[in-house]
Structures are given as structure tokens and as C-alpha cells.
XYZ file of C-alpha atoms in Angstrom:
583
model
C 92.979 117.797 107.892
C 93.087 114.571 109.900
C 96.872 114.346 109.558
C 97.244 117.927 110.795
C 94.806 117.317 113.634
C 96.612 114.138 114.680
C 99.923 116.011 114.704
C 98.381 118.685 116.952
C 97.098 115.980 119.287
C 100.561 114.414 119.462
C 102.089 117.809 120.310
C 99.448 118.424 122.968
C 99.993 115.025 124.582
C 103.769 115.374 124.602
C 103.557 118.840 126.138
C 101.077 117.663 128.779
C 103.205 114.674 129.736
C 106.258 116.932 130.016
C 104.298 119.296 132.272
C 103.231 116.368 134.451
C 106.776 114.943 134.410
C 105.526 111.660 132.964
C 107.563 109.548 130.531
C 106.784 109.665 126.806
C 106.870 106.349 124.988
C 103.791 105.389 122.979
C 101.164 108.145 122.939
C 98.439 105.569 122.309
C 96.667 107.648 119.652
C 93.857 105.590 118.174
C 90.412 105.760 116.646
C 87.670 106.251 119.262
C 84.574 104.002 119.466
C 81.707 104.796 117.084
C 79.571 106.366 119.811
C 82.289 108.882 120.767
C 82.212 112.070 118.640
C 85.978 112.616 118.968
C 88.327 112.495 115.987
C 91.045 110.624 117.889
C 91.510 109.261 121.388
C 94.551 108.383 123.487
C 94.966 105.345 125.726
C 98.303 106.611 127.083
C 96.911 106.712 130.646
C 96.886 102.899 130.682
C 100.616 102.817 129.991
C 101.459 105.392 132.665
C 99.572 103.915 135.632
C 102.654 102.335 137.205
C 104.978 105.292 136.574
C 102.434 107.815 137.883
C 101.292 105.704 140.804
C 97.669 106.565 140.040
C 94.682 104.865 138.343
C 94.322 105.473 134.582
C 91.121 107.600 134.857
C 92.957 110.002 137.231
C 95.943 110.219 134.859
C 93.618 110.860 131.893
C 91.926 113.695 133.778
C 95.302 115.232 134.687
C 96.443 115.068 131.052
C 93.230 116.696 129.808
C 93.522 119.450 132.426
C 97.099 120.182 131.312
C 96.056 120.862 127.698
C 94.813 124.243 126.505
C 93.085 123.484 123.160
C 93.513 127.091 122.008
C 97.274 126.527 121.755
C 96.978 123.806 119.105
C 95.750 123.981 115.514
C 92.211 122.710 114.867
C 91.828 121.429 118.443
C 88.396 122.311 119.827
C 88.122 120.510 123.155
C 89.606 117.698 125.222
C 87.385 115.322 127.169
C 87.906 112.158 129.136
C 85.954 108.926 129.290
C 87.379 106.666 131.957
C 91.041 106.107 131.073
C 90.714 107.626 127.589
C 91.523 111.177 126.554
C 89.271 112.209 123.639
C 90.136 115.036 121.257
C 87.369 116.933 119.450
C 88.020 119.390 116.604
C 87.021 122.987 116.235
C 84.485 123.905 113.526
C 87.156 124.875 110.976
C 88.189 121.200 110.875
C 84.925 120.281 109.194
C 84.873 123.343 106.944
C 88.383 122.722 105.631
C 87.682 119.014 105.198
C 84.599 119.764 103.115
C 86.537 122.289 101.039
C 89.576 120.066 100.493
C 87.492 117.089 99.373
C 85.919 119.076 96.530
C 89.288 118.824 94.749
C 89.600 115.885 92.355
C 93.131 115.295 93.688
C 91.930 114.808 97.259
C 93.918 112.095 98.998
C 97.123 112.735 97.040
C 99.890 113.668 99.475
C 102.663 116.218 98.811
C 105.618 115.012 96.750
C 108.286 113.230 98.796
C 111.020 113.559 96.191
C 111.669 109.806 96.478
C 111.867 107.498 93.477
C 110.431 104.045 94.172
C 110.570 100.981 91.944
C 107.857 98.400 92.582
C 108.533 94.984 91.092
C 105.622 92.591 90.988
C 104.184 89.585 89.165
C 107.417 88.578 87.359
C 105.873 85.178 86.608
C 107.911 82.960 84.312
C 106.744 83.509 80.711
C 105.806 79.866 80.247
C 102.061 80.208 79.783
C 98.840 81.966 80.813
C 98.581 83.720 84.165
C 96.904 81.416 86.677
C 94.521 82.263 89.482
C 96.945 81.085 92.146
C 99.361 83.857 91.154
C 96.690 86.544 90.669
C 97.391 88.030 94.087
C 100.819 89.230 92.993
C 99.702 91.658 90.237
C 96.671 92.797 92.254
C 98.637 93.488 95.444
C 101.587 94.855 93.461
C 99.555 97.233 91.321
C 97.541 98.450 94.322
C 100.749 98.994 96.271
C 102.249 101.026 93.434
C 99.083 103.136 93.261
C 99.096 103.758 97.015
C 102.772 104.745 96.964
C 102.068 107.149 94.124
C 99.116 108.646 96.013
C 101.517 109.098 98.930
C 103.660 111.451 96.833
C 106.361 109.123 95.536
C 107.688 108.972 91.980
C 106.826 105.345 91.219
C 107.941 103.030 88.426
C 106.463 99.551 88.070
C 108.665 96.755 86.750
C 108.165 93.175 85.663
C 111.359 91.130 86.003
C 111.390 88.644 83.134
C 113.023 85.270 83.698
C 114.376 84.622 80.221
C 117.540 82.743 81.184
C 116.455 79.725 83.225
C 116.079 76.081 82.318
C 112.316 76.399 81.863
C 112.819 78.887 79.031
C 115.589 76.844 77.490
C 113.252 73.821 77.539
C 110.428 75.953 76.115
C 112.678 77.191 73.277
C 113.838 73.667 72.482
C 110.229 72.397 72.425
C 109.081 75.292 70.218
C 111.802 74.463 67.687
C 111.298 70.685 67.919
C 107.573 70.017 67.714
C 105.119 70.918 64.985
C 101.500 72.058 65.139
C 100.437 68.489 64.325
C 101.967 67.305 67.605
C 99.810 69.638 69.678
C 96.182 69.884 70.845
C 93.965 72.821 69.965
C 94.716 75.955 72.035
C 92.308 76.633 74.889
C 91.896 80.259 73.832
C 92.612 82.347 70.743
C 95.573 84.119 72.269
C 99.301 83.835 71.696
C 100.310 82.599 75.154
C 97.661 79.858 74.969
C 99.015 78.768 71.595
C 102.611 78.832 72.827
C 102.063 77.026 76.143
C 101.195 73.878 74.193
C 104.869 73.583 73.197
C 105.999 73.943 76.804
C 103.606 71.260 77.985
C 104.542 68.993 75.109
C 108.230 69.391 75.934
C 107.672 68.427 79.559
C 105.549 65.395 78.698
C 108.107 64.274 76.100
C 110.961 64.355 78.613
C 108.895 62.411 81.141
C 108.049 59.633 78.655
C 111.197 59.514 76.466
C 113.682 56.663 76.702
C 117.139 57.340 78.104
C 118.820 58.046 74.763
C 116.185 60.480 73.516
C 116.030 62.199 76.893
C 119.793 62.596 76.991
C 119.837 64.097 73.493
C 117.087 66.558 74.379
C 118.804 67.553 77.598
C 122.007 68.209 75.683
C 120.165 70.622 73.373
C 118.519 72.354 76.329
C 121.897 72.696 78.057
C 123.392 74.141 74.874
C 120.739 76.876 74.907
C 121.544 77.662 78.541
C 125.256 77.778 77.808
C 124.681 79.975 74.767
C 122.847 82.514 76.898
C 125.625 82.425 79.488
C 128.252 82.991 76.781
C 126.360 85.928 75.288
C 125.647 84.166 71.996
C 123.421 86.512 69.997
C 121.720 83.783 67.966
C 120.729 81.895 71.130
C 119.423 85.093 72.687
C 117.247 85.796 69.625
C 115.843 82.252 69.671
C 114.846 82.471 73.320
C 113.554 86.021 72.925
C 111.116 84.939 70.205
C 109.459 82.555 72.644
C 109.637 84.877 75.647
C 108.316 87.972 73.890
C 105.443 86.079 72.261
C 104.245 84.548 75.530
C 104.821 87.765 77.458
C 102.699 89.708 74.991
C 99.697 87.512 75.759
C 100.326 87.628 79.508
C 100.457 91.434 79.363
C 97.022 91.527 77.733
C 95.592 89.389 80.535
C 97.211 91.488 83.254
C 95.905 94.654 81.637
C 92.381 93.375 82.219
C 92.861 93.692 85.999
C 94.247 96.330 85.167
C 97.937 95.959 85.995
C 100.285 97.985 83.792
C 104.085 98.103 83.782
C 106.552 100.851 82.992
C 109.377 98.458 82.151
C 109.926 94.757 81.501
C 113.452 94.096 82.758
C 114.954 90.946 81.264
C 117.228 88.723 83.312
C 119.611 88.318 80.382
C 120.263 92.072 80.482
C 122.547 91.503 83.458
C 124.352 88.673 81.717
C 124.866 90.543 78.457
C 126.180 93.741 80.054
C 128.803 91.881 82.122
C 127.349 92.793 85.502
C 126.646 89.147 86.449
C 130.245 88.110 85.729
C 131.558 91.085 87.700
C 129.268 90.187 90.577
C 130.469 86.569 90.572
C 134.077 87.804 90.894
C 133.142 89.886 93.932
C 131.173 87.031 95.493
C 134.096 84.629 95.073
C 136.328 87.127 96.881
C 134.107 87.171 99.981
C 135.214 85.297 103.102
C 131.865 83.490 103.075
C 132.521 82.022 99.586
C 133.212 78.270 99.444
C 133.508 75.760 96.625
C 131.812 72.507 97.474
C 129.444 69.993 95.898
C 130.671 71.143 92.458
C 129.424 74.704 92.893
C 130.425 78.075 94.287
C 128.335 78.926 97.326
C 128.028 81.479 100.105
C 128.067 80.053 103.619
C 125.606 82.406 105.282
C 125.660 81.864 109.075
C 121.983 82.663 109.662
C 120.738 80.110 107.147
C 120.755 76.309 107.206
C 121.135 76.237 103.432
C 123.987 77.834 101.504
C 123.334 80.195 98.614
C 124.642 78.682 95.367
C 125.727 81.385 92.919
C 127.806 79.578 90.257
C 127.592 76.036 88.902
C 130.642 73.950 88.094
C 130.050 74.461 84.348
C 130.363 78.233 84.826
C 126.642 79.044 84.488
C 125.074 81.481 86.928
C 121.794 80.998 88.757
C 118.608 83.046 88.976
C 119.625 84.445 92.370
C 123.021 85.526 91.034
C 121.428 87.498 88.248
C 118.812 88.883 90.638
C 121.624 90.202 92.851
C 122.985 92.109 89.854
C 119.441 93.279 89.141
C 119.096 94.651 92.672
C 122.421 96.440 92.485
C 121.066 98.146 89.377
C 117.909 99.099 91.303
C 119.966 100.629 94.113
C 121.882 102.683 91.574
C 118.763 104.135 89.912
C 116.101 104.372 92.646
C 115.844 105.587 96.240
C 113.750 102.636 97.307
C 112.946 99.171 95.933
C 109.793 97.215 96.784
C 109.305 93.638 95.594
C 106.095 91.599 95.839
C 106.835 87.886 96.194
C 105.040 84.623 96.832
C 105.572 83.109 100.254
C 107.591 80.277 98.695
C 110.311 82.813 97.791
C 110.942 83.983 101.349
C 114.161 81.998 101.886
C 115.536 83.150 98.546
C 114.623 86.768 99.327
C 116.193 86.627 102.798
C 119.402 85.144 101.385
C 119.456 87.843 98.708
C 119.203 90.565 101.368
C 121.943 88.940 103.458
C 124.214 88.747 100.412
C 123.608 92.380 99.520
C 124.612 93.236 103.094
C 127.874 91.297 102.589
C 128.427 93.354 99.433
C 128.172 96.525 101.575
C 124.804 97.673 100.262
C 122.374 99.511 102.504
C 119.360 97.204 102.365
C 117.182 99.524 104.444
C 115.878 100.818 101.098
C 114.772 97.293 100.103
C 111.294 96.089 101.112
C 109.732 92.748 100.335
C 105.997 92.098 100.552
C 105.064 88.422 100.731
C 101.689 87.004 99.819
C 99.931 83.688 100.191
C 98.114 81.928 97.370
C 94.636 82.441 95.992
C 92.684 79.196 95.877
C 89.381 78.276 94.313
C 87.028 75.614 95.621
C 87.675 73.802 92.315
C 91.159 72.746 93.444
C 94.843 73.097 92.641
C 96.737 74.680 89.795
C 99.780 73.731 87.740
C 101.169 75.550 84.704
C 103.304 72.610 83.645
C 100.470 70.102 83.719
C 97.927 72.481 82.241
C 95.364 71.556 84.893
C 94.951 74.954 86.540
C 92.359 77.679 86.251
C 93.537 80.636 84.207
C 93.022 84.221 85.329
C 91.276 84.930 82.004
C 88.652 82.307 82.862
C 88.117 83.793 86.322
C 87.683 87.308 84.918
C 85.273 86.118 82.211
C 83.215 84.316 84.835
C 83.251 87.399 87.073
C 81.901 89.600 84.287
C 79.185 87.075 83.364
C 78.057 86.681 86.966
C 78.114 90.443 87.532
C 75.916 90.972 84.489
C 73.390 88.442 85.760
C 73.347 90.140 89.161
C 72.924 93.595 87.649
C 70.126 92.419 85.347
C 68.299 90.817 88.273
C 68.536 94.020 90.313
C 67.625 96.396 87.488
C 64.703 94.663 85.786
C 62.437 97.712 86.205
C 64.981 100.118 84.781
C 65.637 97.831 81.849
C 61.941 97.797 81.028
C 62.028 101.576 81.038
C 65.032 101.562 78.690
C 67.093 103.553 81.185
C 70.077 101.278 80.572
C 71.374 100.257 77.159
C 73.230 97.056 76.386
C 76.465 99.059 76.329
C 75.635 100.351 79.811
C 75.091 96.807 81.020
C 78.371 95.643 79.503
C 80.228 98.541 81.132
C 78.693 97.988 84.563
C 79.203 94.213 84.399
C 82.858 94.719 83.531
C 83.441 97.302 86.261
C 81.615 95.302 88.918
C 82.948 91.885 87.889
C 86.609 92.838 87.630
C 86.259 95.082 90.674
C 84.814 92.199 92.697
C 87.795 89.969 91.947
C 90.337 92.667 92.585
C 88.745 94.051 95.759
C 88.152 90.633 97.307
C 91.825 89.761 96.854
C 93.400 93.079 97.862
C 91.117 93.502 100.897
C 92.838 90.651 102.759
C 96.211 90.852 104.471
C 98.662 89.457 101.884
C 100.082 86.804 104.206
C 96.672 85.200 104.769
C 95.495 82.552 102.331
C 92.363 83.201 100.263
C 89.718 80.908 98.900
C 87.868 83.020 96.373
C 84.085 82.671 96.695
C 81.666 84.158 94.177
C 78.753 84.761 96.543
C 80.894 86.840 98.870
C 82.748 88.777 96.186
C 79.617 89.794 94.255
C 77.339 90.465 97.222
C 75.841 93.949 96.804
C 74.715 93.957 100.435
C 77.885 92.739 102.151
C 81.105 94.724 102.429
C 82.363 93.749 98.994
C 83.387 95.725 95.914
C 79.798 96.180 94.633
C 78.753 97.442 98.069
C 81.471 100.107 97.999
C 81.108 100.873 94.277
C 77.394 101.475 94.807
C 78.256 104.407 97.093
C 79.986 106.162 94.203
C 77.107 105.399 91.843
C 74.645 106.718 94.434
C 76.652 109.950 94.837
C 76.678 110.411 91.064
C 72.937 109.782 90.888
C 72.159 112.378 93.571
C 74.364 115.001 91.929
C 72.904 114.274 88.488
C 69.353 114.642 89.805
C 70.313 117.880 91.523
C 71.815 119.240 88.308
C 68.713 118.336 86.302
C 66.629 120.219 88.880
C 68.893 123.253 88.576
C 70.683 122.783 91.906
C 74.465 123.174 91.885
C 77.153 122.413 94.463
C 78.006 125.806 96.009
C 81.550 127.210 96.041
C 81.566 127.653 99.807
C 79.499 126.137 102.600
C 79.044 126.717 106.294
C 79.886 123.282 107.754
C 77.806 124.242 110.787
C 74.762 123.371 108.681
C 75.997 119.766 108.684
C 75.369 119.133 112.364
C 73.483 115.829 112.336
C 75.472 112.903 113.826
C 75.446 111.090 110.468
C 76.765 114.172 108.692
C 79.567 114.625 111.214
C 80.455 110.929 111.081
C 80.723 111.127 107.291
C 82.860 114.279 107.461
C 85.177 112.534 109.915
C 85.553 109.614 107.493
C 86.292 111.976 104.593
C 88.940 113.733 106.690
C 90.671 110.415 107.447
C 91.336 109.483 103.818
C 94.768 111.148 103.315
C 95.975 109.601 106.587
C 94.763 106.180 105.400
C 96.842 106.596 102.243
C 99.814 107.605 104.373
C 99.439 104.553 106.629
C 98.981 102.126 103.724
C 102.108 103.492 102.014
C 104.222 103.540 105.179
C 103.246 99.980 106.086
C 103.115 98.685 102.477
C 99.608 97.341 103.191
C 97.074 98.370 100.526
C 94.359 96.378 102.300
C 94.254 99.257 104.801
C 92.595 101.333 102.064
C 90.083 98.552 101.354
C 89.164 98.428 105.043
C 88.683 102.199 104.979
C 86.317 102.049 101.986
C 84.046 99.679 103.893
C 83.873 102.013 106.893
C 83.289 104.926 104.536
C 80.439 103.085 102.806
C 78.810 102.417 106.178
C 79.048 106.106 107.114
C 77.696 107.278 103.755
C 74.782 104.855 103.805
C 73.827 106.009 107.304
C 73.903 109.614 106.039
C 71.829 108.661 102.980
C 69.170 106.970 105.142
C 68.852 109.747 107.718
C 69.631 112.970 105.829
C 67.577 113.600 102.660
C 69.432 115.777 100.198
C 67.173 116.971 97.375
C 64.085 117.467 99.546
C 65.854 119.455 102.272
C 65.446 123.225 102.613
C 67.686 125.309 100.321
C 70.565 125.992 102.734
C 70.718 122.448 104.023
C 70.303 121.019 100.506
C 73.320 122.987 99.301
C 75.388 121.876 102.290
C 74.426 118.243 101.764
C 75.147 118.458 98.041
C 78.650 119.658 98.940
C 78.961 116.709 101.317
C 77.822 114.302 98.589
C 80.323 115.822 96.144
C 83.096 115.432 98.720
C 81.999 111.839 99.296
C 82.070 111.082 95.578
C 85.625 112.386 95.244
C 86.807 110.525 98.328
C 85.372 107.130 97.432
C 86.394 107.481 93.770
C 90.007 108.121 94.754
C 90.007 105.426 97.420
C 88.813 102.897 94.843
C 91.322 104.245 92.326
C 94.120 103.686 94.843
C 93.030 100.032 94.869
C 92.689 99.850 91.084
C 88.933 99.262 91.341
C 86.561 101.074 88.984
C 84.080 103.592 90.385
C 80.899 103.189 88.278
C 78.734 106.264 87.659
C 75.649 104.044 87.691
C 74.812 100.522 88.822
């Protein structure tokens, strides 16, 4: 309803400005202050003061006078407050909002017909997923969910680097060292067992004398060359390492949860000939130069050239990624990639090169994120000194359980919650706290993850929002036990209290929030919305008793609670955060 109402407001403003012979640029449609009962407001009068030769309040009054609300869908009245034009809905706005939000699919937008591939995480399969990189799968998975809610046909891909030097070194180390050469694994999981070989290989090369180092480097180079030449035996050797490590990493990522439709291997574009064909086309470009023993592209907007072929005939990661993106363009309408901020230069050069190859890069979007830090300090896969995502998630669940036990001592004594219930709630709250705290920030801003903030039931954190869903479920369960059901139809006029109207306005906004988050590729917009929604629901809960109200008002408020449950459940789902039935 909000999207339809906003469209009506835009039509009304444009028509009014045309009537007044005023220019149309930015209509200034925005959310009004909390104490204004309008659905949207317009600050366009500010922008027109010079052109109209009048003060903004006078322009606002002229605009309002030029609008007949009866001519526009769902528009009830138009009022002014100083320079602002405020738009209030007719009663059907609230009735249709309440009705629409009873549907479990509320918030899902109509199908766009567009196929979108979202690539995220794509961490090198050299060991466990570390906290510093946790933002990529959380932002990426949330973004894919939001795009799907917005009506797109979404596939989620993990691009597997199985052709670089790190994997060649890893393969060499795995085949060179024995279990006796290695420390005990930090965790009973395949990637933790395998990473010991990678770390051992790095430490060996750092400490080896010149002769031993040269011999090892020759073997590593032979693996790289074998991959480049399409040698099947070399591919199988590397794949054994890659697939084993990747299997463990997938299990960790699934805990977030972050699932993938496809794992696209880099070597795919070497083995099918597309990388070689791409190199031929790159060499034919006017920007191609051979210098410093490598083929490069001299891109005028960059201080650094893009190297795409070494003197020994081996391609680079970026070369293969160019072939990968050409494949994306062939199979999908739109490609979205989530990348760390340290990949920005590489990503910009990739886009510039695709332009040179006559591709329309308007369908390519890149979302950059900054790192997640912990007060404990830095992280390094190679050194093995970092904090693994598994450890963070375990700690989150343990801390959530302690918090839940502290808050529910009375219920535990009454045996209302079983141990299984506690485990479930601790998992939902703990994982949700990590995920929400990370996705709620703008991706480009750095994060230092803090437990007290993330697990605060009173602050605007995941538990604070999740508790709204649990509270809705509790009210509806109590109503059902007392024989009260949510009615099929309700007169929204019964929901006339300011807190009820505020909550209805928040419910109505949800589909538009999904639309904005998808259009701007900013899932944190949904997280911000859930906080505002929680504030509105809690105000309603404090001021508007449900089960003790008279019959008509009780039924209306039960419908409002049911609509609230659906809205907050789907908003949390769009973020990949669990919506507990009890807490």
C-alpha cells in the first residue's frame, strides 16, 4: 500500500507543479517527523523558492491548494506545516494494509522477470573462514535474500580460486609433509586439518635454505603450469585439496546461514578454452602492451596497468575473472559481486577492461565492504593467528544461552522451557546477534564487533527485534488458548489510537523498504527498518492491551498483532536472521 500511496503522491505533486507552472526536479518526498500523522511529506517548496519568487510556506500552501485528494488513489487529505506538504491516507489505506499483511508472503514484490547472479564470499580455500571476512557472506547472503524478495530470480555463487599460487603451494605442501610434521588440528573438521599443511608449507619456504627453497618453488611452478596446460592429473591433485577444504568452509558458512547454488571454479575457464580466447582478444586491443616481461593493458584512468599474461604464458586471476564475467553476462541479466575494499582497484580495472571488450557493464554492480574487527586484534590465515568464524559463532551461542537463562529463571523453575528450547533460542539469538550486528551497518564502514552491544535485549540489536516476533507469537498463542481467533476481516477504523496508526504505517512501509534495499543494494536499510518497527510495536504493546480489550477491539488488535508477526518475521528473514517463537 505504501508504494501505491507514494506513487499517488508523486502524481499529485507533479500535476500541482504543472498547474502552478513550477519546474519539476526532485519532488522531495520523504518520511515526516514522528509527531506528524502523515504517511509521507514533501520538502519540494524549499527547492522552488527562488524559481517561484515566494517563501517556502507560501509555495507549500499553493501546492496543497492545487491538489484534489479525491483524484488520487488512497489519498485522504493534504495539509501543510510551514514549508512541508503532508499527505494523509484515506481509511482504505489502513484496511488494505491490515489485510495484505495477513498473508505469509507479505513483503514479496511482483516478479521482475530478471535473473540476477550474486557472487559473494569467494574466499581462497586455504583454511577456516575468519572473522575479518565474515562480513562478505553476511552482506552477500542478505543482499541475495533482499533481491529475491524484490521479485528477482536469484542465484548465489561462490567463485573458487583453485588456480593461483596459494593453491599450488597448498597442494605441494599436502603431498610433501606427513602428519608427524604437523601440530594437532584446532578443531575436528576437515578444513582445520588441512590448513596445517598450508601453514607448514609457508613456514618451510620462509626458513629453508636457498637450494631447498628453489626446489620447492620449482615443484609449485610445475603445478601452476600443469593447470595452465590443462593437465588432468594436476587438476585432480589440486581438486583434492580444494574440495576437502571447501567442504569444511561450506559447513561453517551454513551456520550463518549462507548457502550457495553453485561453486564456480576458476579452472573451469582455463579448461574450456575461454581464458585463452580472451587473452587473444586482449592482445589485439590498442591498449595492449608488452613490457616488464608481461602482457598488460595500459588503462588511461589508472596509474597501474592491468597485467593479464605472464612471460611464461600463465594467466592471472584477473584474466580468468574476466572470462568468468563474460560467462555471467551470457547467462544472467544482472551480476552483483560483494568484495572487500582491498579489491576495489582490481574490480575497477575489470570493469574498464570489460568496457574495452564492448560489454555493457551497466548490468554489473559491485558492493564493497570494510573489515570486521574484534577487540582481540588482527587476523591472518597464513600465520594461523586469527580468530575463526566458528569460534565467534560458538561464543555467541554460549553468551546468548547465559543471557536467556538469566532472563528466564522464573520460567525455568516452572519447567516452561526445556533444554532443547534453551538450545534453540540460544542458537537463534546468538547467531542472529552476530549476523544482525554486522549487516545493520553500512558495508563501507568498519566494524569492531562488541558482545555487549550485539546481545543487548534492551538496545536496538537482534534480540531486541527478535523479541517483537516472540511477543507477537505469545499474544496469539494466549488468544488461541482462550478461544479467540484472528478474524477474516476487520474494520481498521477500530484501530484509531495513535500507537495503532503508527504501527499500521510501519507495516505498510515494509514492501517499499524491500524495494529501496534492492534498488540501492543496501540490505542494512531493512535492518534500520526493523528497529523502527520494533519501537512502534513496543509502543503499541505498552498502550493498547490486546487480550483484555472489549471483543471488537480485541479482534482488531489481534489482526494487528498477526500482521505485525508476519511483517517482522519476513523482515528478519530478508536479513537471514531467525525469528524465534519464544525467548
